Amino acid sequence: MSINTKKSIGQQMHSLMEELFPITRSITGEGVRNTLKRLKEIHPNLEIKEIPSGSRCFDWIVPKEWKIEEAFIEEVETSKRIVDFKNNNLHVVNYSVGVDKIVDFEELKKHLHYREDLPDAIPYVTSYYKPYWGFCLSYNQFKELNPKSRYRVYIKAEHFDGVLNYGELIIPGASEKEIFFSTYICHPSLANDNLSGPVLATFLAKFVKNLPKRRYTYRFIFIPETIGSICYLSKNLETLKRNVVAGFVLTCLGDEGDFSYLPSRQGNTLADRVALNLLNHEVGKFKRYSYLDRGSDERQYCWPGVDLPVCLVMKSKFGEYKEYHTSLDNLEFVTPKGLEESYNFYTKLIEVLENNRTYKVTTLGEPQLGRRNLYHSISHLGRSGFTKLLVDFLVYCDGERDLVEIADILGVSAYRLLEVVKVAKKYQLIEEVS
Ligand code: ZN
């Protein structure tokens, strides 16, 4: 008897997430570099790039690096540690300035963040662009504080001129035209938002590398959110505008909730059309949002004048699940099953994009299928099944409509239609229009 001990794709993805989870990430600093270094072990051609602090990128200035070593709140009278960064890196407001002083409860309270509605959760709070120090704790921890006590607040952190890092992985294809995936690497110990994004990107890059042939070039970028996409665009805008045919921001892809779709600003790009076709016909149930619900790097990619064809297909959308931006968005909330569902969706999407061409029929009038033995060889269902789909497909191969558009007209999955294309090509019933 053989026992299959091979891990599923979902389990492999989850294992990588477990490794990356404890790293203290921020928009800059050692945590980002260590995350990128780990990903570079998997994809040696991932380039780790840097932009110096203080550089101007469009309307923004690259922030200083942040380094944190230690942080805690201690009750002075008892020397009892109330919260300690060592136990959870969410306990400190991300990018906090350093502090070391004794404060009363009223003063302390002004620097504490908790969620009364989620009494066990430590919230994730950032202060990137305003100097501030603060701590995050569960409401249950907060309730234990004694209003009469004095507290020592200690954060050993510094900001200094360094660099902003990001990762870029380019996998060349036959064409310079590109499929673009952007994901971010700035959240500390948080799973769905955001580690599911870089983990899926890493596995999709493996999938792309293993394709027997690639029509498109693939660009995967791992950046800090917002400032990273602005920096990246400021350096690569012309290339991206010239080459990207479809792009996706990868985030919130590992829970077991329904899929969600957030369109590009234009709403009808190739990225949107493929995403929607597969959501409708390969997924079925999904939540549809508007561009007004945007929140991640699509804000930059779809900005007027940038106008890249970028949309999002997520599981539970950021801001829409209760665990979002708290310590409850953890390795239990994200599961191998949830990750694998996203992987399966995006690998189908890549296959459809690779094969999305415009075709023209080769006959005037319906081809005589019987003469080609097509009724017998492709389907025992006769015209009611596969053959009907084949002829319906041919009807719209007018040299104008691409595969996805025809799939939408027929009300079928573009992924399923790939089988029909294969047969139509084999029997030379269609030819590609360049
Ligand atoms: Zn977030």
CSV table of C-alpha atoms and ligand atoms in Angstrom, one decimal:
chain,number,residue,atom,x,y,z
A,1,MET,CA,0.0,0.0,0.0
A,2,SER,CA,1.4,3.4,-0.9
A,3,ILE,CA,0.6,6.4,1.2
A,4,ASN,CA,0.5,9.7,-0.6
A,5,THR,CA,2.4,12.1,1.6
A,6,LYS,CA,2.8,14.8,-1.0
A,7,LYS,CA,1.4,18.1,0.1
A,8,SER,CA,-1.4,19.7,-1.9
A,9,ILE,CA,-0.7,23.1,-3.5
A,10,GLY,CA,-2.9,24.7,-0.8
A,11,GLN,CA,-0.8,23.0,2.0
A,12,GLN,CA,2.4,24.1,0.3
A,13,MET,CA,1.1,27.7,0.1
A,14,HIS,CA,0.0,27.6,3.7
A,15,SER,CA,3.5,26.3,4.8
A,16,LEU,CA,5.2,29.2,3.1
A,17,MET,CA,2.8,31.6,4.8
A,18,GLU,CA,3.6,30.0,8.2
A,19,GLU,CA,7.3,30.8,7.5
A,20,LEU,CA,6.6,34.4,6.6
A,21,PHE,CA,4.0,35.1,9.2
A,22,PRO,CA,6.2,36.1,12.2
A,23,ILE,CA,8.3,38.6,10.3
A,24,THR,CA,7.8,42.2,11.4
A,25,ARG,CA,7.1,43.9,8.1
A,26,SER,CA,6.4,47.6,7.5
A,27,ILE,CA,6.7,49.9,4.4
A,28,THR,CA,10.4,49.9,4.8
A,29,GLY,CA,13.1,48.0,6.7
A,30,GLU,CA,14.6,44.6,7.6
A,31,GLY,CA,11.2,42.8,7.6
A,32,VAL,CA,10.6,43.7,4.0
A,33,ARG,CA,14.1,42.6,3.0
A,34,ASN,CA,13.8,39.3,4.9
A,35,THR,CA,10.5,38.5,3.2
A,36,LEU,CA,11.9,39.3,-0.2
A,37,LYS,CA,15.0,37.2,0.5
A,38,ARG,CA,12.9,34.2,1.4
A,39,LEU,CA,10.9,34.6,-1.8
A,40,LYS,CA,14.2,34.9,-3.8
A,41,GLU,CA,15.2,31.4,-2.5
A,42,ILE,CA,12.1,30.1,-4.4
A,43,HIS,CA,12.6,32.4,-7.4
A,44,PRO,CA,16.3,33.2,-7.8
A,45,ASN,CA,15.6,35.6,-10.6
A,46,LEU,CA,13.5,37.8,-8.3
A,47,GLU,CA,15.3,41.1,-8.2
A,48,ILE,CA,15.4,42.9,-4.9
A,49,LYS,CA,15.5,46.6,-5.7
A,50,GLU,CA,15.9,49.7,-3.6
A,51,ILE,CA,15.0,53.4,-3.7
A,52,PRO,CA,16.8,55.8,-1.2
A,53,SER,CA,14.8,57.5,1.5
A,54,GLY,CA,14.0,61.1,0.5
A,55,SER,CA,13.6,60.3,-3.2
A,56,ARG,CA,10.8,62.0,-5.0
A,57,CYS,CA,8.3,59.6,-6.7
A,58,PHE,CA,5.4,61.5,-8.4
A,59,ASP,CA,3.8,63.5,-5.6
A,60,TRP,CA,5.4,61.4,-2.8
A,61,ILE,CA,8.6,61.3,-0.9
A,62,VAL,CA,10.1,57.9,-0.1
A,63,PRO,CA,10.0,57.6,3.8
A,64,LYS,CA,12.8,56.7,6.1
A,65,GLU,CA,13.6,53.2,7.1
A,66,TRP,CA,12.0,51.9,10.3
A,67,LYS,CA,13.8,49.7,12.8
A,68,ILE,CA,12.2,48.3,15.9
A,69,GLU,CA,13.9,46.2,18.5
A,70,GLU,CA,11.7,46.2,21.6
A,71,ALA,CA,8.5,47.6,23.0
A,72,PHE,CA,6.4,47.1,26.1
A,73,ILE,CA,4.0,48.7,28.5
A,74,GLU,CA,4.8,48.0,32.2
A,75,GLU,CA,2.8,48.9,35.3
A,76,VAL,CA,5.3,50.9,37.4
A,77,GLU,CA,4.1,49.8,40.9
A,78,THR,CA,4.1,46.1,40.1
A,79,SER,CA,6.6,45.9,37.2
A,80,LYS,CA,4.0,43.8,35.4
A,81,ARG,CA,4.3,43.8,31.6
A,82,ILE,CA,0.9,44.6,30.2
A,83,VAL,CA,1.8,44.2,26.5
A,84,ASP,CA,5.0,43.1,24.9
A,85,PHE,CA,6.0,43.3,21.3
A,86,LYS,CA,7.9,40.0,21.7
A,87,ASN,CA,4.5,38.2,22.0
A,88,ASN,CA,2.9,39.8,19.0
A,89,ASN,CA,4.3,42.4,16.6
A,90,LEU,CA,0.8,43.9,16.2
A,91,HIS,CA,1.2,45.3,19.7
A,92,VAL,CA,3.0,48.4,18.4
A,93,VAL,CA,1.5,50.9,16.1
A,94,ASN,CA,3.5,50.1,12.9
A,95,TYR,CA,6.2,52.8,12.1
A,96,SER,CA,5.9,54.2,15.7
A,97,VAL,CA,8.5,56.6,16.9
A,98,GLY,CA,10.6,55.6,19.9
A,99,VAL,CA,9.5,56.5,23.4
A,100,ASP,CA,10.6,55.9,27.0
A,101,LYS,CA,8.7,57.6,29.7
A,102,ILE,CA,6.3,57.1,32.6
A,103,VAL,CA,2.7,58.2,32.1
A,104,ASP,CA,-0.6,58.1,34.0
A,105,PHE,CA,-3.5,56.2,32.8
A,106,GLU,CA,-5.2,59.2,31.1
A,107,GLU,CA,-2.1,59.9,29.1
A,108,LEU,CA,-1.6,56.2,28.2
A,109,LYS,CA,-5.2,55.9,27.0
A,110,LYS,CA,-4.5,58.4,24.3
A,111,HIS,CA,-2.0,56.0,22.8
A,112,LEU,CA,-3.9,52.8,23.0
A,113,HIS,CA,-5.9,51.1,20.3
A,114,TYR,CA,-8.3,48.3,20.9
A,115,ARG,CA,-11.6,46.9,19.5
A,116,GLU,CA,-14.6,46.7,21.9
A,117,ASP,CA,-16.5,44.7,19.3
A,118,LEU,CA,-13.7,42.1,19.1
A,119,PRO,CA,-12.5,41.8,22.7
A,120,ASP,CA,-9.9,39.1,22.0
A,121,ALA,CA,-8.4,40.8,18.9
A,122,ILE,CA,-5.3,43.0,18.7
A,123,PRO,CA,-6.0,45.6,16.0
A,124,TYR,CA,-3.4,46.5,13.3
A,125,VAL,CA,-2.8,50.2,13.3
A,126,THR,CA,-0.2,52.2,11.3
A,127,SER,CA,1.1,55.7,11.4
A,128,TYR,CA,3.3,56.1,8.4
A,129,TYR,CA,3.0,59.7,7.5
A,130,LYS,CA,2.5,61.3,11.0
A,131,PRO,CA,5.1,60.8,13.8
A,132,TYR,CA,3.3,59.1,16.6
A,133,TRP,CA,3.8,56.4,19.2
A,134,GLY,CA,1.1,53.9,20.2
A,135,PHE,CA,0.2,50.4,21.3
A,136,CYS,CA,-2.4,48.0,20.2
A,137,LEU,CA,-4.0,45.5,22.6
A,138,SER,CA,-7.1,43.4,23.0
A,139,TYR,CA,-10.1,45.0,24.8
A,140,ASN,CA,-9.8,42.3,27.4
A,141,GLN,CA,-6.2,43.4,28.1
A,142,PHE,CA,-7.3,47.0,28.2
A,143,LYS,CA,-10.0,46.2,30.8
A,144,GLU,CA,-7.3,44.9,33.2
A,145,LEU,CA,-5.5,48.2,33.3
A,146,ASN,CA,-5.8,50.0,36.6
A,147,PRO,CA,-6.8,53.7,36.1
A,148,LYS,CA,-4.9,54.6,39.3
A,149,SER,CA,-1.6,53.1,38.2
A,150,ARG,CA,1.3,54.7,36.4
A,151,TYR,CA,2.8,53.0,33.4
A,152,ARG,CA,6.2,52.9,31.7
A,153,VAL,CA,5.9,53.0,27.9
A,154,TYR,CA,9.0,51.8,26.1
A,155,ILE,CA,9.5,51.6,22.3
A,156,LYS,CA,13.0,51.1,21.1
A,157,ALA,CA,12.6,52.2,17.5
A,158,GLU,CA,14.3,54.5,15.1
A,159,HIS,CA,13.8,56.1,11.7
A,160,PHE,CA,16.8,56.7,9.5
A,161,ASP,CA,17.8,57.4,5.9
A,162,GLY,CA,17.9,54.1,4.2
A,163,VAL,CA,16.0,52.6,1.3
A,164,LEU,CA,12.6,51.4,0.3
A,165,ASN,CA,12.8,47.8,-1.0
A,166,TYR,CA,10.6,46.0,-3.5
A,167,GLY,CA,10.9,42.8,-5.5
A,168,GLU,CA,10.4,42.4,-9.2
A,169,LEU,CA,10.2,39.1,-11.0
A,170,ILE,CA,9.9,39.1,-14.8
A,171,ILE,CA,9.3,35.8,-16.7
A,172,PRO,CA,9.7,36.4,-20.4
A,173,GLY,CA,7.4,35.0,-23.0
A,174,ALA,CA,7.2,35.1,-26.8
A,175,SER,CA,5.7,38.6,-26.8
A,176,GLU,CA,6.8,41.7,-25.0
A,177,LYS,CA,3.1,42.2,-24.1
A,178,GLU,CA,2.6,41.5,-20.4
A,179,ILE,CA,0.4,40.0,-17.8
A,180,PHE,CA,1.0,42.0,-14.6
A,181,PHE,CA,0.5,40.8,-11.0
A,182,SER,CA,1.1,43.3,-8.1
A,183,THR,CA,1.1,42.3,-4.5
A,184,TYR,CA,2.2,44.0,-1.3
A,185,ILE,CA,4.5,43.0,1.5
A,186,CYS,CA,4.1,45.6,4.2
A,187,HIS,CA,1.8,44.0,6.7
A,188,PRO,CA,3.3,42.3,9.7
A,189,SER,CA,1.7,39.1,11.2
A,190,LEU,CA,-1.5,39.2,9.1
A,191,ALA,CA,-2.6,36.4,6.8
A,192,ASN,CA,-5.5,37.1,4.4
A,193,ASP,CA,-4.6,40.8,4.2
A,194,ASN,CA,-1.9,40.5,3.3
A,195,LEU,CA,0.3,37.4,3.1
A,196,SER,CA,-2.1,35.4,1.0
A,197,GLY,CA,-1.2,37.8,-1.9
A,198,PRO,CA,2.6,37.3,-2.0
A,199,VAL,CA,2.2,33.6,-1.3
A,200,LEU,CA,-0.2,33.2,-4.3
A,201,ALA,CA,2.0,35.3,-6.5
A,202,THR,CA,5.0,33.1,-5.7
A,203,PHE,CA,3.0,29.9,-6.6
A,204,LEU,CA,1.5,31.5,-9.8
A,205,ALA,CA,5.0,32.4,-10.9
A,206,LYS,CA,6.0,28.8,-10.5
A,207,PHE,CA,3.0,27.8,-12.6
A,208,VAL,CA,3.9,30.3,-15.3
A,209,LYS,CA,7.5,29.1,-15.4
A,210,ASN,CA,6.2,25.6,-15.9
A,211,LEU,CA,3.9,26.4,-18.9
A,212,PRO,CA,5.2,24.5,-21.9
A,213,LYS,CA,5.2,27.7,-23.9
A,214,ARG,CA,4.4,31.3,-22.9
A,215,ARG,CA,2.8,33.8,-25.2
A,216,TYR,CA,3.0,36.6,-22.7
A,217,THR,CA,5.7,38.0,-20.5
A,218,TYR,CA,4.8,37.9,-16.8
A,219,ARG,CA,5.7,40.6,-14.4
A,220,PHE,CA,5.2,40.0,-10.6
A,221,ILE,CA,6.0,42.8,-8.2
A,222,PHE,CA,6.2,42.6,-4.4
A,223,ILE,CA,5.9,46.2,-3.1
A,224,PRO,CA,4.9,48.1,0.1
A,225,GLU,CA,1.3,49.1,-0.5
A,226,THR,CA,0.6,52.6,-1.9
A,227,ILE,CA,4.1,54.2,-1.6
A,228,GLY,CA,5.4,51.1,-3.4
A,229,SER,CA,3.0,51.2,-6.3
A,230,ILE,CA,3.6,55.0,-6.7
A,231,CYS,CA,7.4,54.4,-6.7
A,232,TYR,CA,7.1,51.5,-9.1
A,233,LEU,CA,4.9,53.5,-11.5
A,234,SER,CA,7.2,56.5,-11.4
A,235,LYS,CA,10.0,54.2,-12.6
A,236,ASN,CA,8.1,52.0,-15.0
A,237,LEU,CA,5.0,53.8,-16.2
A,238,GLU,CA,5.9,53.9,-19.9
A,239,THR,CA,6.8,50.2,-20.1
A,240,LEU,CA,3.7,49.2,-18.2
A,241,LYS,CA,1.4,51.4,-20.4
A,242,ARG,CA,3.0,50.0,-23.6
A,243,ASN,CA,2.9,46.4,-22.6
A,244,VAL,CA,0.4,45.4,-20.0
A,245,VAL,CA,-2.7,43.8,-21.5
A,246,ALA,CA,-4.2,42.6,-18.2
A,247,GLY,CA,-3.2,43.1,-14.5
A,248,PHE,CA,-4.4,42.1,-11.1
A,249,VAL,CA,-3.7,43.2,-7.5
A,250,LEU,CA,-3.3,40.1,-5.4
A,251,THR,CA,-4.7,40.4,-1.9
A,252,CYS,CA,-7.2,38.7,0.4
A,253,LEU,CA,-7.0,35.3,-1.3
A,254,GLY,CA,-6.8,32.7,1.5
A,255,ASP,CA,-10.0,32.5,3.5
A,256,GLU,CA,-12.9,30.2,2.8
A,257,GLY,CA,-15.4,33.0,2.0
A,258,ASP,CA,-17.0,33.7,-1.4
A,259,PHE,CA,-15.0,35.2,-4.1
A,260,SER,CA,-15.2,39.0,-4.6
A,261,TYR,CA,-14.7,41.1,-7.7
A,262,LEU,CA,-13.6,44.8,-7.8
A,263,PRO,CA,-13.4,46.2,-11.3
A,264,SER,CA,-10.8,48.5,-12.8
A,265,ARG,CA,-11.9,52.1,-13.0
A,266,GLN,CA,-12.7,51.6,-16.7
A,267,GLY,CA,-14.6,48.4,-15.8
A,268,ASN,CA,-14.4,46.7,-19.3
A,269,THR,CA,-10.7,46.0,-19.7
A,270,LEU,CA,-9.5,42.5,-20.8
A,271,ALA,CA,-8.6,41.9,-17.1
A,272,ASP,CA,-12.2,42.6,-16.1
A,273,ARG,CA,-13.7,40.6,-18.9
A,274,VAL,CA,-11.7,37.4,-18.2
A,275,ALA,CA,-12.2,37.8,-14.4
A,276,LEU,CA,-16.0,38.2,-14.8
A,277,ASN,CA,-16.3,35.3,-17.3
A,278,LEU,CA,-14.5,32.9,-15.0
A,279,LEU,CA,-16.3,34.2,-11.9
A,280,ASN,CA,-19.7,33.7,-13.6
A,281,HIS,CA,-19.0,30.3,-15.1
A,282,GLU,CA,-16.2,28.6,-13.1
A,283,VAL,CA,-17.1,30.0,-9.7
A,284,GLY,CA,-20.8,30.9,-9.8
A,285,LYS,CA,-21.4,32.7,-6.5
A,286,PHE,CA,-19.4,35.9,-5.9
A,287,LYS,CA,-19.8,39.4,-4.5
A,288,ARG,CA,-19.5,42.2,-7.0
A,289,TYR,CA,-18.1,45.6,-5.8
A,290,SER,CA,-17.8,48.9,-7.5
A,291,TYR,CA,-14.6,50.9,-8.2
A,292,LEU,CA,-15.9,53.2,-5.5
A,293,ASP,CA,-15.1,50.4,-3.0
A,294,ARG,CA,-11.4,50.4,-4.0
A,295,GLY,CA,-8.7,50.3,-1.3
A,296,SER,CA,-5.5,48.7,-2.5
A,297,ASP,CA,-2.9,49.5,-5.2
A,298,GLU,CA,-5.6,49.6,-7.9
A,299,ARG,CA,-6.0,53.2,-6.6
A,300,GLN,CA,-2.7,54.0,-8.3
A,301,TYR,CA,-2.9,51.7,-11.3
A,302,CYS,CA,-6.3,53.1,-12.4
A,303,TRP,CA,-5.5,56.7,-11.6
A,304,PRO,CA,-6.3,59.0,-14.6
A,305,GLY,CA,-3.3,59.1,-16.9
A,306,VAL,CA,-2.0,55.8,-15.5
A,307,ASP,CA,-5.0,53.8,-16.6
A,308,LEU,CA,-3.6,50.3,-16.5
A,309,PRO,CA,-6.1,47.5,-17.0
A,310,VAL,CA,-6.0,46.3,-13.4
A,311,CYS,CA,-8.8,44.8,-11.4
A,312,LEU,CA,-9.1,42.5,-8.3
A,313,VAL,CA,-10.5,39.1,-7.7
A,314,MET,CA,-10.3,38.3,-4.0
A,315,LYS,CA,-11.9,36.0,-1.5
A,316,SER,CA,-13.4,38.0,1.3
A,317,LYS,CA,-12.6,41.6,0.4
A,318,PHE,CA,-10.4,43.9,2.6
A,319,GLY,CA,-12.6,45.8,5.1
A,320,GLU,CA,-15.5,43.5,4.7
A,321,TYR,CA,-14.7,40.7,7.1
A,322,LYS,CA,-14.6,41.1,10.9
A,323,GLU,CA,-11.1,39.6,11.3
A,324,TYR,CA,-9.7,42.2,8.9
A,325,HIS,CA,-6.7,44.2,10.2
A,326,THR,CA,-6.7,42.4,13.5
A,327,SER,CA,-4.7,39.5,15.1
A,328,LEU,CA,-7.7,37.3,14.1
A,329,ASP,CA,-6.7,37.5,10.4
A,330,ASN,CA,-4.2,34.7,11.2
A,331,LEU,CA,-3.0,31.2,10.0
A,332,GLU,CA,-6.3,29.7,11.1
A,333,PHE,CA,-8.5,32.2,9.2
A,334,VAL,CA,-6.5,31.4,6.1
A,335,THR,CA,-6.7,27.8,5.1
A,336,PRO,CA,-5.0,25.5,2.5
A,337,LYS,CA,-8.5,25.1,1.0
A,338,GLY,CA,-9.1,28.8,0.6
A,339,LEU,CA,-5.6,29.3,-0.9
A,340,GLU,CA,-6.0,26.5,-3.3
A,341,GLU,CA,-9.4,27.8,-4.5
A,342,SER,CA,-7.6,31.1,-5.4
A,343,TYR,CA,-4.7,29.3,-7.0
A,344,ASN,CA,-7.2,27.3,-9.2
A,345,PHE,CA,-9.0,30.4,-10.2
A,346,TYR,CA,-5.9,32.3,-11.3
A,347,THR,CA,-4.3,29.4,-13.1
A,348,LYS,CA,-7.4,29.1,-15.2
A,349,LEU,CA,-7.4,32.8,-15.8
A,350,ILE,CA,-3.7,32.6,-17.0
A,351,GLU,CA,-4.6,29.7,-19.3
A,352,VAL,CA,-7.5,31.7,-20.8
A,353,LEU,CA,-5.4,34.8,-21.2
A,354,GLU,CA,-2.6,32.8,-22.9
A,355,ASN,CA,-5.2,31.4,-25.4
A,356,ASN,CA,-7.4,34.4,-25.8
A,357,ARG,CA,-7.1,35.1,-29.6
A,358,THR,CA,-9.3,36.4,-32.3
A,359,TYR,CA,-10.2,33.8,-34.9
A,360,LYS,CA,-11.8,33.7,-38.3
A,361,VAL,CA,-13.7,30.8,-39.9
A,362,THR,CA,-12.0,29.1,-42.9
A,363,THR,CA,-15.2,28.1,-44.7
A,364,LEU,CA,-18.0,30.1,-46.3
A,365,GLY,CA,-21.2,28.6,-45.0
A,366,GLU,CA,-21.2,25.9,-42.3
A,367,PRO,CA,-18.4,23.4,-42.6
A,368,GLN,CA,-19.6,19.9,-43.4
A,369,LEU,CA,-18.9,18.2,-40.1
A,370,GLY,CA,-20.0,14.8,-41.1
A,371,ARG,CA,-17.5,14.7,-44.0
A,372,ARG,CA,-14.8,15.3,-41.4
A,373,ASN,CA,-16.2,12.6,-39.2
A,374,LEU,CA,-16.7,15.3,-36.5
A,375,TYR,CA,-20.1,14.1,-35.3
A,376,HIS,CA,-18.6,10.8,-34.4
A,377,SER,CA,-15.2,11.7,-33.3
A,378,ILE,CA,-15.9,14.5,-30.9
A,379,SER,CA,-19.2,13.8,-29.3
A,380,HIS,CA,-21.7,11.0,-28.8
A,381,LEU,CA,-24.2,13.7,-27.9
A,382,GLY,CA,-24.6,14.9,-31.5
A,383,ARG,CA,-25.5,18.5,-32.1
A,384,SER,CA,-27.0,18.9,-28.7
A,385,GLY,CA,-23.6,18.8,-26.8
A,386,PHE,CA,-20.1,19.5,-27.8
A,387,THR,CA,-20.9,19.9,-31.5
A,388,LYS,CA,-23.6,22.5,-30.9
A,389,LEU,CA,-21.0,24.4,-28.8
A,390,LEU,CA,-18.5,24.1,-31.6
A,391,VAL,CA,-20.8,25.4,-34.3
A,392,ASP,CA,-22.0,28.2,-32.0
A,393,PHE,CA,-18.4,29.1,-31.5
A,394,LEU,CA,-17.7,29.1,-35.2
A,395,VAL,CA,-20.7,31.3,-35.8
A,396,TYR,CA,-19.0,34.1,-34.0
A,397,CYS,CA,-15.4,33.6,-35.3
A,398,ASP,CA,-15.8,36.6,-37.6
A,399,GLY,CA,-12.3,38.0,-37.1
A,400,GLU,CA,-13.6,40.7,-34.8
A,401,ARG,CA,-14.5,39.1,-31.4
A,402,ASP,CA,-11.9,37.5,-29.1
A,403,LEU,CA,-12.4,34.2,-27.4
A,404,VAL,CA,-13.6,35.8,-24.1
A,405,GLU,CA,-16.2,37.9,-25.9
A,406,ILE,CA,-17.5,34.8,-27.7
A,407,ALA,CA,-17.7,32.9,-24.5
A,408,ASP,CA,-19.7,35.7,-23.0
A,409,ILE,CA,-22.2,35.7,-25.9
A,410,LEU,CA,-22.6,31.9,-25.6
A,411,GLY,CA,-22.9,32.2,-21.9
A,412,VAL,CA,-20.2,29.6,-21.2
A,413,SER,CA,-16.8,29.5,-19.5
A,414,ALA,CA,-14.0,30.8,-21.6
A,415,TYR,CA,-11.9,28.1,-19.9
A,416,ARG,CA,-14.3,25.4,-21.1
A,417,LEU,CA,-14.3,26.9,-24.6
A,418,LEU,CA,-10.5,26.2,-24.9
A,419,GLU,CA,-11.4,22.6,-25.6
A,420,VAL,CA,-13.6,23.7,-28.5
A,421,VAL,CA,-10.8,25.9,-29.9
A,422,LYS,CA,-8.5,22.9,-29.8
A,423,VAL,CA,-10.8,20.8,-32.0
A,424,ALA,CA,-11.6,23.7,-34.3
A,425,LYS,CA,-7.9,24.3,-34.9
A,426,LYS,CA,-7.2,20.6,-35.3
A,427,TYR,CA,-9.7,20.4,-38.1
A,428,GLN,CA,-8.6,23.7,-39.6
A,429,LEU,CA,-12.1,25.2,-39.2
A,430,ILE,CA,-10.6,28.5,-37.9
A,431,GLU,CA,-7.5,30.6,-38.3
A,432,GLU,CA,-6.0,33.1,-36.0
A,433,VAL,CA,-6.3,36.8,-36.9
A,434,SER,CA,-3.2,38.8,-35.9
B,1,ZN,ZN,-4.4,46.0,4.8
